[in-house]
C-alpha cells in the first residue's frame, strides 16, 4: 500500500528554495570551513613580521658576614629588570615563503568553495529535472495502468463470451504487466532523485 502513495514523492519546496538550500549543504559547509581555516592560517603566517617583546625581573642577594642565610644579607640585595624588543630583519626569506604558501592555500580554498557551490547548484538542477521527469512518468504510467486494467477487463469479458481469443487476453495481460513495471520504475526514479536532493541539502524534505 505504501507504494501507492505517489503524493508523498512530491517536493513541496520551490526550486529557488532548494537551490538556496543546496548552497548551504554539507559539502558547501565543509568547503566554507576549509576556506575559513585557510584564511586564519594566512593571517598567522604574517606574525613573524611583528616584533616580540619580553620583560624580565631578577633579584639577588649577597652575604657580607660568615654563616649561611637563605636569602643572604638584605643590605646587599640587588633587583634588576630588563625589557627586550626583538625584530627579525632577515631570516633567509622563510617568512616570505610561508606567507606566499599560506596565501596560495587561501586562494585555492576560496576557489574550492566557489566550485562546491556551483557543483551543488548543478547537481540540484540535475536532480530536480530527474525528479520532475519521474513525477510526470508516474502520472502517465498510472493512466496506462488504468487503461490496461480496463482493456484486460474488456478482453476477459470477450473471452468469456467467446468473442475474443486467448491470445488477445494474454496480450492484454502482458501490456498491463509492462505498464505496472514502468510505474514501479518511475516511482523508484522519483524516490532516488528525492534522496539525492535530501543528501545535497543535508536534511529531509
C-alpha angles and dihedrals in degrees: 000000000000090000089063094061097094091158088071090063094062121100112225096192118094122249092246091053092049092050090052090049091049089058088057096045127124095270092050093045089052090052090048091053091049091050092050091049091050090050092053091047089052090054092047091052089065095058094092087069090065121086120246121231124204130181123196135187125192132179127190138179131205126199119225098180133058117265136054127290124173095224098024123227115336090211089066098046117140125195121188131181129189136189121199131190117191125190122176110222098183132003103172095282091291091130092052091049092051092048091049093049092048091048092051090048090052092050091049091050091051090049090049089051092053090048091050092053093047091046091050091052092047093050091046092052090047094049092044089054090049091048095048090048092049091048090053090048090051091055092046094047091048089059090045090053091050090049091047092050091050092047091049090051091051093047090048091053092047091049092049090051092047093245094110136052130238089243091060090050093050091047090053091049091050091050091051092049091051091050091051091048090051090050091052091050092049091051091048091051090049092050091047092051090047091051090050090052091050090050090052095051095036095230142077120272 
